[in-house]
Each structure stands twice: as structure tokens, then as C-alpha cells.
Tab-separated table of C-alpha atoms in Angstrom:
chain	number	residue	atom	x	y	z
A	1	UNK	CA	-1.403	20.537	6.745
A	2	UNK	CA	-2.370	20.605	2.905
A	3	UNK	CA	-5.902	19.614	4.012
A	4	UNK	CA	-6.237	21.981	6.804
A	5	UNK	CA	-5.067	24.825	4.539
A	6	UNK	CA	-7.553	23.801	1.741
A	7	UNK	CA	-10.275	23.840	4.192
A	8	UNK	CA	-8.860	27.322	5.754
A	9	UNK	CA	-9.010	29.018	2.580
A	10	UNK	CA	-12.282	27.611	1.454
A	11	UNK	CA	-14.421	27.150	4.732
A	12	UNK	CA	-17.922	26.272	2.365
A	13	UNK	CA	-16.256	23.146	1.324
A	14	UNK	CA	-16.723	21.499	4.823
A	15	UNK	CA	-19.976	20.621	4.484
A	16	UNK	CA	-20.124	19.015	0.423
A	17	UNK	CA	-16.694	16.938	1.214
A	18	UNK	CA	-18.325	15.600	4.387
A	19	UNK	CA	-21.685	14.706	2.282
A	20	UNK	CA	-19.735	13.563	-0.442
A	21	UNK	CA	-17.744	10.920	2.236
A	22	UNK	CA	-20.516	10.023	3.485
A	23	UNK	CA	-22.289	9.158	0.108
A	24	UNK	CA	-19.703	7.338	-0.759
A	25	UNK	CA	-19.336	5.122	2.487
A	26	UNK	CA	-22.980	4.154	1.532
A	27	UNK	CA	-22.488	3.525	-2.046
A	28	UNK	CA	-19.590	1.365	-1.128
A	29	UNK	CA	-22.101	-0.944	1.047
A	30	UNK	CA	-24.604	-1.117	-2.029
A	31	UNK	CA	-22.889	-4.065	-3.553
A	32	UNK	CA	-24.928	-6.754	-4.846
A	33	UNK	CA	-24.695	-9.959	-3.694
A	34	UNK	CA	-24.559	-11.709	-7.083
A	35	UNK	CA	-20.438	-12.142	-8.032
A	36	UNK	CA	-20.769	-10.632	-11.471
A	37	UNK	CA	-22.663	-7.712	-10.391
A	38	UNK	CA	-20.383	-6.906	-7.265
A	39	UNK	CA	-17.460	-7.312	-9.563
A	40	UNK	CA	-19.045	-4.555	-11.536
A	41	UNK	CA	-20.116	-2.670	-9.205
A	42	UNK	CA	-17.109	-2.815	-7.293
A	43	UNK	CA	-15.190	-2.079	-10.745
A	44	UNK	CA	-16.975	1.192	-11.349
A	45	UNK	CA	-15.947	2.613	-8.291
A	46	UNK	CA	-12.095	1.892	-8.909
A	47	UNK	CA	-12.708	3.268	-12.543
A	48	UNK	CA	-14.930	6.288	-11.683
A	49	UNK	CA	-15.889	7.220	-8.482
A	50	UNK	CA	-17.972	10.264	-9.377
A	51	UNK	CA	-19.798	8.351	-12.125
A	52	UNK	CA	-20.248	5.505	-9.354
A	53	UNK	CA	-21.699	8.227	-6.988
A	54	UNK	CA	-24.016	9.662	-9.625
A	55	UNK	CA	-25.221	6.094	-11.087
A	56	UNK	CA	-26.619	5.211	-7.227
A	57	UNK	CA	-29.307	7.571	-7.374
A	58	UNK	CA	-31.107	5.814	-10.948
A	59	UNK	CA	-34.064	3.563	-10.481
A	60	UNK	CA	-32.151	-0.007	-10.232
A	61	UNK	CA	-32.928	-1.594	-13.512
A	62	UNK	CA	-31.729	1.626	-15.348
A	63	UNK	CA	-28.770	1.249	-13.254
A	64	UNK	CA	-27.684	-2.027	-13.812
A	65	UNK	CA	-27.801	-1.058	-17.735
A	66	UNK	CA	-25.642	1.778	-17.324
A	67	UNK	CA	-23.361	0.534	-14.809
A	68	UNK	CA	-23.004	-2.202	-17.962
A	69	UNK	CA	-22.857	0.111	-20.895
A	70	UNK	CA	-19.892	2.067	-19.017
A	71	UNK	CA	-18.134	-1.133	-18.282
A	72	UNK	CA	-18.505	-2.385	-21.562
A	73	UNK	CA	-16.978	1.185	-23.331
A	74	UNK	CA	-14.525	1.208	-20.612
A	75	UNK	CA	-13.119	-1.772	-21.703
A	76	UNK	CA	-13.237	-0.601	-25.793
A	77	UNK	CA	-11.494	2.066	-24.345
A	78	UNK	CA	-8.744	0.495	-22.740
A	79	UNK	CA	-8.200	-1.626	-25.624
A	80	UNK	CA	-7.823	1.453	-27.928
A	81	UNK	CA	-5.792	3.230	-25.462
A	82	UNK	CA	-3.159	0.121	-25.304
A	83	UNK	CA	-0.188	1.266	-27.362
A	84	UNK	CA	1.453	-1.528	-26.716
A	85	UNK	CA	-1.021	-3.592	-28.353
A	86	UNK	CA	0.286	-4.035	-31.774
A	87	UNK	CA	-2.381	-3.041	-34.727
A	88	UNK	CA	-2.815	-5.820	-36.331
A	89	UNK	CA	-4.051	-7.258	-32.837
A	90	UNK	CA	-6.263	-4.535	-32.116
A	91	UNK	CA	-8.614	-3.546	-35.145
A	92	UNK	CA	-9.822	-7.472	-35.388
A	93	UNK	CA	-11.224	-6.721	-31.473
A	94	UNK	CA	-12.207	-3.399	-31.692
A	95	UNK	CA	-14.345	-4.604	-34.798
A	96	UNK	CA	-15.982	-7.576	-33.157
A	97	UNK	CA	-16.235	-6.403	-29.307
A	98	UNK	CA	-19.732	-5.706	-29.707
A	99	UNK	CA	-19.922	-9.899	-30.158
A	100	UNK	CA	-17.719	-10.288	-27.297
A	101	UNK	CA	-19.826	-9.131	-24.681
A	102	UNK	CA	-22.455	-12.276	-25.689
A	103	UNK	CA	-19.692	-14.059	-24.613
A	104	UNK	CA	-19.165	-15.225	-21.165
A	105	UNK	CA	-15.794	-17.001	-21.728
A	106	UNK	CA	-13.974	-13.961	-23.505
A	107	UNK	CA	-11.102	-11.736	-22.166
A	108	UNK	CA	-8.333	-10.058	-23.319
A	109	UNK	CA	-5.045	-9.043	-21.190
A	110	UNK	CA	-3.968	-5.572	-22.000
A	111	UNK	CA	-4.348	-1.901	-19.839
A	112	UNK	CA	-2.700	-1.654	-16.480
A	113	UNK	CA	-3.818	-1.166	-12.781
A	114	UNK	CA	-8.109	-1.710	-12.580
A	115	UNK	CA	-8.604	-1.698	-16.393
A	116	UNK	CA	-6.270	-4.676	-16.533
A	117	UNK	CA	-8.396	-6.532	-14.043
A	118	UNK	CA	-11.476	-5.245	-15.884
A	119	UNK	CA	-9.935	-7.038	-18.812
A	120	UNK	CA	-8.700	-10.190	-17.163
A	121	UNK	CA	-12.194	-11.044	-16.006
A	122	UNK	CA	-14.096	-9.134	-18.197
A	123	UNK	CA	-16.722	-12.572	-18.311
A	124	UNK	CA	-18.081	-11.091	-15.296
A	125	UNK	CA	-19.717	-7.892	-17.012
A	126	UNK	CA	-20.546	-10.236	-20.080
A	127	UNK	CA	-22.526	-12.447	-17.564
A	128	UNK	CA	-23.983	-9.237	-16.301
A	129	UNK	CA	-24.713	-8.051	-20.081
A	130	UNK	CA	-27.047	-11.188	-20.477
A	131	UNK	CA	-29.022	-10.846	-17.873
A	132	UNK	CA	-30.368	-7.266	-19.125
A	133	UNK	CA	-33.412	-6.792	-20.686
A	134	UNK	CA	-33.519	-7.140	-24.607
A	135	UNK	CA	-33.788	-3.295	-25.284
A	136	UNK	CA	-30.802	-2.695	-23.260
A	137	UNK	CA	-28.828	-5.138	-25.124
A	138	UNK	CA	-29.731	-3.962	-28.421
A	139	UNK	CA	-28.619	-0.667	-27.600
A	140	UNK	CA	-26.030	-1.907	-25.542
A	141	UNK	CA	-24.603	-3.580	-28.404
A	142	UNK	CA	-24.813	-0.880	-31.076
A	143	UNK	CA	-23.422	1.607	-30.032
A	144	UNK	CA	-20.319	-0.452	-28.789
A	145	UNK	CA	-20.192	-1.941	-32.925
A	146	UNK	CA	-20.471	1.693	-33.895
A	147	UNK	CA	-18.061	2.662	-31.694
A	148	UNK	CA	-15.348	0.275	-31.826
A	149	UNK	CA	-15.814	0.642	-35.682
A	150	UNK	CA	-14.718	4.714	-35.229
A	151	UNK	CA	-11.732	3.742	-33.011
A	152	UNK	CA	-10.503	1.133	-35.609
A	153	UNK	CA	-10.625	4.048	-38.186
A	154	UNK	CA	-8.804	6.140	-36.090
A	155	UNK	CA	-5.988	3.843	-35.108
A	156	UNK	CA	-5.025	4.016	-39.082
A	157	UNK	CA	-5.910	7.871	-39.664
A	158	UNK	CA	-4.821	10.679	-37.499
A	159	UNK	CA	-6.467	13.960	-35.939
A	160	UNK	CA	-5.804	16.287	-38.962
A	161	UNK	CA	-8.791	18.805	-38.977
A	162	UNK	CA	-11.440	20.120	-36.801
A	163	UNK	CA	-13.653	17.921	-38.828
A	164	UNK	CA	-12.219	14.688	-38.071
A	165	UNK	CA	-11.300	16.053	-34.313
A	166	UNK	CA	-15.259	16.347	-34.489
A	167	UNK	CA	-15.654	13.027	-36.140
A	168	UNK	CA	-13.021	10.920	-33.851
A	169	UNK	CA	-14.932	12.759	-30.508
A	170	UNK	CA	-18.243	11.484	-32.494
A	171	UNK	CA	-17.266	7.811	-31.967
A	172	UNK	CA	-15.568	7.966	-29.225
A	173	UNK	CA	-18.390	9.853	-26.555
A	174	UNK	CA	-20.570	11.578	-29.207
A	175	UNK	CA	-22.143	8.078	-29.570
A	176	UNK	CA	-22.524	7.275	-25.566
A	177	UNK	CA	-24.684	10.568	-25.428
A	178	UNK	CA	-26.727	8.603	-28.803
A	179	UNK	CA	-26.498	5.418	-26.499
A	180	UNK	CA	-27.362	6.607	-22.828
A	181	UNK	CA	-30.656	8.754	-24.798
A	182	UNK	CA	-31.811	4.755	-26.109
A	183	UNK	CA	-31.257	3.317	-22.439
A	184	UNK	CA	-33.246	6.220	-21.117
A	185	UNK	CA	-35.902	5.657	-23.539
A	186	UNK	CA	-35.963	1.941	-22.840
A	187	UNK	CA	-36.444	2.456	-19.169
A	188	UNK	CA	-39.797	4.505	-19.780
A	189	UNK	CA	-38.506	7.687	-17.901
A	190	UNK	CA	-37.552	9.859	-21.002
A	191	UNK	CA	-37.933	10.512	-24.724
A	192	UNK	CA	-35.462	9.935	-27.326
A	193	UNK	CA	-33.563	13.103	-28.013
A	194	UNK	CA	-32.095	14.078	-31.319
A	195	UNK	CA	-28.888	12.864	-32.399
A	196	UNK	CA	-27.067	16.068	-32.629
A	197	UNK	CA	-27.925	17.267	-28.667
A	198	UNK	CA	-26.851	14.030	-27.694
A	199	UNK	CA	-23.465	14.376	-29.998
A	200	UNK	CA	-22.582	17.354	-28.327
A	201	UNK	CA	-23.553	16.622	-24.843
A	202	UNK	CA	-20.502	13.515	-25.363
A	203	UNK	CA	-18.276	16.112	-27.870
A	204	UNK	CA	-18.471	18.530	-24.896
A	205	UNK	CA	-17.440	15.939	-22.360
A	206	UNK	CA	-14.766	14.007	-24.314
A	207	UNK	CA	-12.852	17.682	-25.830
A	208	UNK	CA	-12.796	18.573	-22.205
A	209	UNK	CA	-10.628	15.535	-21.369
A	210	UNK	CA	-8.661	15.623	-24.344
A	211	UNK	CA	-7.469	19.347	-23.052
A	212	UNK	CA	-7.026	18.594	-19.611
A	213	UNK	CA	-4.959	14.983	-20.505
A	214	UNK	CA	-2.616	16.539	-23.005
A	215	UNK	CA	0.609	15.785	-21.173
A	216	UNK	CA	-0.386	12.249	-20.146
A	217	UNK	CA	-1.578	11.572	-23.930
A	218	UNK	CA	1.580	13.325	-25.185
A	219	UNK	CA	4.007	11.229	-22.647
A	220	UNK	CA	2.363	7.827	-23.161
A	221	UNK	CA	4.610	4.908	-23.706
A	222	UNK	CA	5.738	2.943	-25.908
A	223	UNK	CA	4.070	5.572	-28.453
A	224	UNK	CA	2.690	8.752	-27.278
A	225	UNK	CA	-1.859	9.581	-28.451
A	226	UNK	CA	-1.892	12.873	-30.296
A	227	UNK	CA	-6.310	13.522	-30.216
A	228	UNK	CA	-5.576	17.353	-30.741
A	229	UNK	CA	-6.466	18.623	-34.402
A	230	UNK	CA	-3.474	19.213	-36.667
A	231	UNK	CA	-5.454	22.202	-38.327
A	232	UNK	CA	-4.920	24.086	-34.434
A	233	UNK	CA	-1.293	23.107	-33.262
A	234	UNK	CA	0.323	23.544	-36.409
A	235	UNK	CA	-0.785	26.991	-36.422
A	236	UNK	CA	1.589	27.350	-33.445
A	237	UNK	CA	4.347	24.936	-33.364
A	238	UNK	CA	6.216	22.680	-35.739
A	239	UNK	CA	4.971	19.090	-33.879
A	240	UNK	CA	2.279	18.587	-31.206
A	241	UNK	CA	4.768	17.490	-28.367
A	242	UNK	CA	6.531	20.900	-28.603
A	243	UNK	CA	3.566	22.340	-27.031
A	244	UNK	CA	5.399	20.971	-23.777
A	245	UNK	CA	8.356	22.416	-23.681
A	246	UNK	CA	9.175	25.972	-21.639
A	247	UNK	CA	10.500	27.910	-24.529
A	248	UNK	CA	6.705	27.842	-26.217
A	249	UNK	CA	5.085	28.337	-23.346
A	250	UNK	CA	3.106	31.506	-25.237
A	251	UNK	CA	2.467	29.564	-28.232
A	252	UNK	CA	1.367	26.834	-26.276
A	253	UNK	CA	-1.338	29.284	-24.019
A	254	UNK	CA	-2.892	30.367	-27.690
A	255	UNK	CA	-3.151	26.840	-28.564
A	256	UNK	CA	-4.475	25.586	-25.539
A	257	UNK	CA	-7.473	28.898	-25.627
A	258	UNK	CA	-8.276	28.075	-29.305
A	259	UNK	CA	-8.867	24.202	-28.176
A	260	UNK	CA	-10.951	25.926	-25.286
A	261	UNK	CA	-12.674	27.637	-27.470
A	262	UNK	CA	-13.464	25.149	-29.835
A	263	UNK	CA	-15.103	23.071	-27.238
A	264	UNK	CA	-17.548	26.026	-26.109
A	265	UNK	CA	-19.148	25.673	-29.134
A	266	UNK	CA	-21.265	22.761	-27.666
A	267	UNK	CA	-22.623	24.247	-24.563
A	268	UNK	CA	-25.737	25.488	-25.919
A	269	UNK	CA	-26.417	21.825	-27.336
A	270	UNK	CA	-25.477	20.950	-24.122
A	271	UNK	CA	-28.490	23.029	-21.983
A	272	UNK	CA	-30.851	22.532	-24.245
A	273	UNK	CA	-30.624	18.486	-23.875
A	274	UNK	CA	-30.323	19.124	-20.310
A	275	UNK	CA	-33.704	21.986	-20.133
A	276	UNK	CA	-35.419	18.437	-21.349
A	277	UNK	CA	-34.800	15.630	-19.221
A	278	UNK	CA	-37.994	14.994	-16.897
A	279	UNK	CA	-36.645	12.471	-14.124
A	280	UNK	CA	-34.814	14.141	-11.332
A	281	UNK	CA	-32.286	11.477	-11.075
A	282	UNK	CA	-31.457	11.144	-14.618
A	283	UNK	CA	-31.013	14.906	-14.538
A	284	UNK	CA	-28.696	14.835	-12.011
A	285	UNK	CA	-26.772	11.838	-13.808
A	286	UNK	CA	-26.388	13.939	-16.860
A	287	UNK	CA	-25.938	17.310	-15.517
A	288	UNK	CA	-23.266	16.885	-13.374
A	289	UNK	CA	-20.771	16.056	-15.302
A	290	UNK	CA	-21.276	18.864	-17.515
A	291	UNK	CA	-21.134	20.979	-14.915
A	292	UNK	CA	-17.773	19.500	-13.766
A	293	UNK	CA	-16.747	20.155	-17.815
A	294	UNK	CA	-17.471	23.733	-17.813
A	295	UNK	CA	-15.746	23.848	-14.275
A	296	UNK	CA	-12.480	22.026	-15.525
A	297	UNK	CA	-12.686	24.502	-18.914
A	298	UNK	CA	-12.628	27.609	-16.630
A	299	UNK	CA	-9.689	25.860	-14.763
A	300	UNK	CA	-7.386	24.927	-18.142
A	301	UNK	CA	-7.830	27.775	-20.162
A	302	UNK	CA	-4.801	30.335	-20.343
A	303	UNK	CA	-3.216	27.900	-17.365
A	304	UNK	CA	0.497	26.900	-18.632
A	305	UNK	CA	0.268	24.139	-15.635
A	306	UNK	CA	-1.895	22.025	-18.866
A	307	UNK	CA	1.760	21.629	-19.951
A	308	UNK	CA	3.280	20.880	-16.811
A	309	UNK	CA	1.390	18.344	-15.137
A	310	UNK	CA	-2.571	17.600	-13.807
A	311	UNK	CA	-5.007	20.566	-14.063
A	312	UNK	CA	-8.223	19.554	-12.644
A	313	UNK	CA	-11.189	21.216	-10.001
A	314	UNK	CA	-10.007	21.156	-6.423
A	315	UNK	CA	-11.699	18.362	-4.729
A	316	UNK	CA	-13.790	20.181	-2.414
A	317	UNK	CA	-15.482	22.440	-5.341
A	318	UNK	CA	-15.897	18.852	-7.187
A	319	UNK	CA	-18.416	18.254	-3.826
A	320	UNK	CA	-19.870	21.541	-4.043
A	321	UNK	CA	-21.344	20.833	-7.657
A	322	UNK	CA	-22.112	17.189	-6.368
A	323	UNK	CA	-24.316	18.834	-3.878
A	324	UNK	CA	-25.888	21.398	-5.694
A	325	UNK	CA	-26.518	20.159	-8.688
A	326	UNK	CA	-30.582	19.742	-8.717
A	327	UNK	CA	-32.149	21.655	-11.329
A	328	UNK	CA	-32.091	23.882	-14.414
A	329	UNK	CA	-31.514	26.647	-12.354
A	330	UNK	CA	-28.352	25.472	-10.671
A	331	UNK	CA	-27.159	24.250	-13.983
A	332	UNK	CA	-27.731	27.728	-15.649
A	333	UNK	CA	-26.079	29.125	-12.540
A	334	UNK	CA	-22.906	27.029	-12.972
A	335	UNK	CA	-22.571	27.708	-16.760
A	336	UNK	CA	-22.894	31.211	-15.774
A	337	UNK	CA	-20.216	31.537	-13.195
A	338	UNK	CA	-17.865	29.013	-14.736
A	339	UNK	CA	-17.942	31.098	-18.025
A	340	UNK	CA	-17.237	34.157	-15.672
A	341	UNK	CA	-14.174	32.922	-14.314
A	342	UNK	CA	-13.255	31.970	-17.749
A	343	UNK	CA	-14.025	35.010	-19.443
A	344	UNK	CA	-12.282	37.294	-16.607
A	345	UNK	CA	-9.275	35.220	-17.835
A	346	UNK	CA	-9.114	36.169	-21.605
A	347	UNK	CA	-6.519	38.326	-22.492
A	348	UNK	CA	-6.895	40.683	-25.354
A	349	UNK	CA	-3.559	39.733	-27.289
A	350	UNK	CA	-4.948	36.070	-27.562
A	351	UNK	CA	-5.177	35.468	-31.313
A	352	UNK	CA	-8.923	34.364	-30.765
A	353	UNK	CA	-9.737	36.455	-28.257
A	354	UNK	CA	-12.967	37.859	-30.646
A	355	UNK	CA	-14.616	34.608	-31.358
A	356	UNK	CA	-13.834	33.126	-27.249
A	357	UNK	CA	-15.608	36.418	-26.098
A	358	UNK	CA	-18.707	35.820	-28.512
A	359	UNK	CA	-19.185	32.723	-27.584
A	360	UNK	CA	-19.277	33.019	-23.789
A	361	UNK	CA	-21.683	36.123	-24.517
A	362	UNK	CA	-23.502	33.418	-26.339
A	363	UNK	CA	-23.434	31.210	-23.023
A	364	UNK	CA	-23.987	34.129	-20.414
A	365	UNK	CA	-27.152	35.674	-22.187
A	366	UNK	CA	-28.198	32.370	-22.660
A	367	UNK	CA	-28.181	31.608	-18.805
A	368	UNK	CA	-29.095	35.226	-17.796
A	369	UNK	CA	-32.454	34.814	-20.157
A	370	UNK	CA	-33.321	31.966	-17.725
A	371	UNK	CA	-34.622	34.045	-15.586
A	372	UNK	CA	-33.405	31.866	-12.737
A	373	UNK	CA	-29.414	33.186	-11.432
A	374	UNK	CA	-31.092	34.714	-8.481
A	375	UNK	CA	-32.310	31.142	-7.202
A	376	UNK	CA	-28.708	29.799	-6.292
A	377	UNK	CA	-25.418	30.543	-4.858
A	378	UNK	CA	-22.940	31.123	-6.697
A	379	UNK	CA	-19.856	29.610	-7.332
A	380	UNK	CA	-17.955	32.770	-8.085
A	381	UNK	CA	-19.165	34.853	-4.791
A	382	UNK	CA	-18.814	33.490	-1.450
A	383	UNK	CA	-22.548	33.096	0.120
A	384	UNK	CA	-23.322	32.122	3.278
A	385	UNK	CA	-21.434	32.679	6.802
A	386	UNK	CA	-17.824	33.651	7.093
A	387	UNK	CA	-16.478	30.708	9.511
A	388	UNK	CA	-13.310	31.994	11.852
A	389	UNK	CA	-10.471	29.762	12.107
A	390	UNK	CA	-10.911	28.506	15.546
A	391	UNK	CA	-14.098	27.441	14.125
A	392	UNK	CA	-13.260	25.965	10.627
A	393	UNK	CA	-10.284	24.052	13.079
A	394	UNK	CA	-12.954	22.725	15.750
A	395	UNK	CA	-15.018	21.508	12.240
A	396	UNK	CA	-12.242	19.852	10.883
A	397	UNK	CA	-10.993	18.128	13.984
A	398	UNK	CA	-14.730	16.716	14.532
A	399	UNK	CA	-14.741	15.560	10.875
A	400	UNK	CA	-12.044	13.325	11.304
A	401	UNK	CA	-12.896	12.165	14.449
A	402	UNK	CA	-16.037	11.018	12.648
A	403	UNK	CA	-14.292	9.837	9.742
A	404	UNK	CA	-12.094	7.936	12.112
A	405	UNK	CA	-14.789	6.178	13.825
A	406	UNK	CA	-15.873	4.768	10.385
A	407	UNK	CA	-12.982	3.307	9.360
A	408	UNK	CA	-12.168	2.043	13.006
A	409	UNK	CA	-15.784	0.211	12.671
A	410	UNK	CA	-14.542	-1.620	9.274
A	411	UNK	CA	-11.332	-3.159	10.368
């Protein structure tokens, strides 16, 4: 019933979460034969099915490389995120994983779930490293010494101020938007872009999570991940995990807006890296998520539920950027109505109230001077037909007989 009431109240989400399913049926049957690459194919999937979906449509030797760079950070990752990986343990690898991944005997047990079987046989994407060309491996392999370099300096010295919020977020995505800009390059299809469009195309990405995963961050075991800058919470509550707790719920809304805020500072940064990209594909492999980041901003800001559990874009508007995600035009066009719904959510007590209005005015004028909001629908106003209920029920019903079919043919 959750399902047919989703699709009841939001009929124009038939159609992208019926592409979407289909899409990903097909990418699921575009496994390479080779072991190593299915492993890693198959492992990108179970790690990030949207970034799976997106990485399909890049010319094939671009995506092996990036299928490979994200496995690679993926596993840095999971090795920083490991607090039960003692410190003493984990600088030594985080230093030296960028000499790791020459090595097709080397793995290292930690993460849970599909990170700890990335881990286990983690050879497999070092196998699949080797075979790249040399340009991807030299980028390939800086930015993951660069990186793993930041996390190590982070593991000893915590969040404090917006600069070092800035600088962690640098190391930790800033430098996959550096890295991604180099594989680009090396493919032929793009120029290199400057450092600081590619910083904030990964600062706007990474803050974004780091809002939306405050409760899982803040409740992680054995020893909770505090990424939030002590120069913001302290301005509101005595320690970061009180944030969580009912009785400062208000405190914790103006916390949660100025974080908000702090990450809209990017999004120009963010179009203008976008407005010069050249291959449709890559476009679409960069401009999605951001689009999904703007759309998950709108979502968490002034939203208490941040505290409470998982805030994150229904499912069937996720498909509806998917889908429509082309151009400049629908990019300006999602910026524009995401910042919309955020703005129509700011309340005029918030303590930053001035400097979150003035910099969606930055972000709306920006879009409107496009010249281009008339060439898309919107995500704010419904266009298109109004389906009745017999007929959004008649839709649904067929969808799942279709849906049914498929899996019927697999087993």
C-alpha cells in the first residue's frame, strides 16, 4: 500500500521509476566477462547504484577508469570510516594505499556488509588497476596518496573551524573533483578545469552528505565521527551529539540551516564547472549528482527528522532527475526550483536567515540570467496530464505485471 500511495500522490513518477528499472535491469546484464572486472562491476552496483547507473553511459575505456578510481576511494574510505580499526593500524595504510593498489596480493579485513567484501578481495580491483592505461594510473594513484595523506591528518586533528571543515572536505571529495577533471582529460573528451571548480564541485557533494548522515556519524560504534565544524555547533549546544536530543530540537534547526547554508556557498562553482563540460555523457555523469545535492539540501534544511533518522529525496523524484537531467538548461532549472523549495522554507527568526536568503538570490538570478527556465518542467509545478486514480491503479498494476515477468524470466 506504501507504493500505491506514493504513486497516488505523485502520478509523474510512473514513468522515471519504470525507466529507471528498466535501466537498471540492463546495466545489471553489462557485466564483463573478465573475473576482476565483473567483481567490480558487480561491486559498484552493491556500493552505489545511482553512480553505477550514471557510469554506463561513458565511452568504455573512461569507464573502466572511473569504475576503478571509485573502487579504489571507496575502499580509502572504508578504511577511514573503520572505528574499530585502532590508529596506530590505520595511518601506516592510509599513507601507503596509493602503493597498494600496484599490488595484486594485498587486502585488508575491516568495514562491514559489501565494503567488507570489497576489502577481502580487494586484489580484484588492483588487477583491474593494472590493466589501465598509464595516464589513468598516474592520476589514479595521486590523488588516492593525496588523499589518504588528508584522512591520516584528520584521524589525529578534529573538525574545529570552517577552515579545516573546508580543508578535511578538500581531501576527502574536493580532490576526486581534482581527480575525475585528470581522467577526463586523459580520455581526450574534456579540458582540465581549475582546481578550485573542481574543489567545490566535491566540497558541494561531500557537505551535503555530512548534513544528511549526521545521526548515523553521531551513533557510530565503537566511537561515534563528528565531520561538523566546532566553530557552528558550539554556537548552539555544549557537545555535537546534543544536537540529537528532543529538548534542542530549535537549537538544533539553526544549526542544521547554518550548515545548509554554508554548503550553498559552492553552487556557483558548481554551474560554472558544469556550463563547461562538452561530452553529453560526462555531463550527465557530473550533473546529476549535483542535482540530487541541491535536491537533498532543499529536503534537510529546517527538517528536525535530520535528528531523528534518514532524510533523503523520495525515490521516485530521485528517477525524475535521472531522466531529465540532459543539459544546462535542466540543470539551471533544478538549481532553480530546488532553491525555491528551500527558500519558501526559511523562517525569518533563523539566526542566519540574512546571509541564507542572499545566497539563494545569488543562485536564483544566477539561473534566471540563463535565459533557459522556460525550456523544462519544473520540479516545483506539476506539468503535464493530471492521471485519475482508476488510471494511475490500471498503470501500476501493468507495471508490476511487467516487472513480474522479468524476474519470473531470471529464476
Amino acid at each position: 500500500m506504501g507504493i500505491l500511495r506514493a504513486i497516488l500522490k505523485h502520478p509523474e513518477d510512473i514513468y522515471p521509476l519504470l525507466k529507471l528499472k528498466v535501466a537498471a535491469r540492463y546495466a545489471e546484464k553489462q557485466i564483463p566477462p573478465q573475473p576482476h572486472w565483473a567483481f567490480c562491476y558487480i561491486m559498484l552496483h552493491k556500493v552505489s547504484r545511482s553512480f553505477s547507473l550514471v557510469i554506463k553511459q561513458l565511452p568504455v575505456e573512461l569507464r573502466d577508469a572511473i569504475c576503478i578510481f571509485y573502487l579504489v576511494l571507496r575502499a580509502l574510505d572504508t578504511v577511514e570510516d573503520d572505528t574499530s580499526v585502532a590508529t596506530e593500524v590505520k595511518v601506516p595504510i592510509l599513507m601507503s594505499f596509493h602503493r597498494h593498489v600496484y599490488d595484486r596480493e594485498w587486502h585488508f579485513s575491516c568495514g562491514t556488509k559489501d565494503y567488507k567484501v570489497l576489502m577481502d578481495q580487494f586484489h580484484h580491483v588492483s588487477t583491474a588497476f593494472l590493466e589501465l592505461g598509464k595516464h589513468y594510473k598516474e592520476a589514479i594513484e595521486d590523488i588516492t596518496m593525496r588523499m589518504g595523506a588528508g584522512m591520516a591528518k584528520f584521524i589525529y586533528k578534529e573538525v574545529e573551524t570552517i577552515d579545516d571543515y573546508d580543508e578535511y572536505c578538500h581531501h576527502v571529495a574536493g580532490l576526486v573533483g581534482l581527480g575525475l577533471s585528470k581522467l577526463f582529460h586523459a580520455s581526450g573528451k574534456e579540458d582540465v578545469a581549475s582546481d578550485s571548480l573542481c574543489n567545490s564541485m566535491g566540497l558541494f557533494l561531500q557537505k551535503t552528505n555530512i548534513i544528511r548522515d549526521y545521526l548515523e556519524d553521531i551513533n557510530e560504534v565503537p566511537k561515534c565521527r563528528m565531520f561538523w565544524p566546532r566553530q557552528i555547533w558550539s554556537k548552539y549546544v555544549d557537545k555535537l551529539e546534543d544536537l540529537k536530543y528532543e529538548e534542542n530540537s530549535v537549537k538544533a534547526i539553526q544549526c542544521l540551516n547554518e550548515m545548509v547554508t554554508n554548503s550553498l556557498s559552492h553552487v556557483e562553482d558548481c554551474l560554472t564547472f558544469l556550463s563547461t563540460l562538452r561530452d553529453p555523457a560526462i555531463f550527465r555523469f557530473c550533473a546529476i549528482p549535483q542535482v540530487m545535492a541541491i535536491g537533498t539540501l532543499a529536503k534537510c534544511y529546517n527538517n528536525i527528522e535530520v535528528f531523528r533518522g534518514v532524510v533523503k529525496m523520495r525515490r521516485g523524484l530521485t528517477a525524475q532527475v535521472i531522466d531529465r537531467t540532459r543539459n544546462m538548461a535542466d540543470v539551471y532549472g533544478a538549481f532553480f526550483d530546488f532553491s525555491c523549495i528551500l527558500k519558501s522554507k526559511v523562517e525569518y527568526k533563523d539566526p542566519q536567515v540574512a546571509k541564507t536568503l542572499k545566497r539563494l538570490e545569488v543562485i536564483l538570478r544566477t539561473c534566471k540570467n540563463s535565459g533557459t527556465l522556460n525550456k523544462r518542467k519544473s520540479f516545483v509545478i506539476k506539468s503535464g496530464p493530471n492521471y485519475n486514480s482508476t488510471f494511475v491503479v490500471v498503470l501500476v498494476v501493468l507495471v508490476a505485471i511487467l516487472l513480474g515477468y522479468q524476474s519470473g524470466n531470471r529464476t
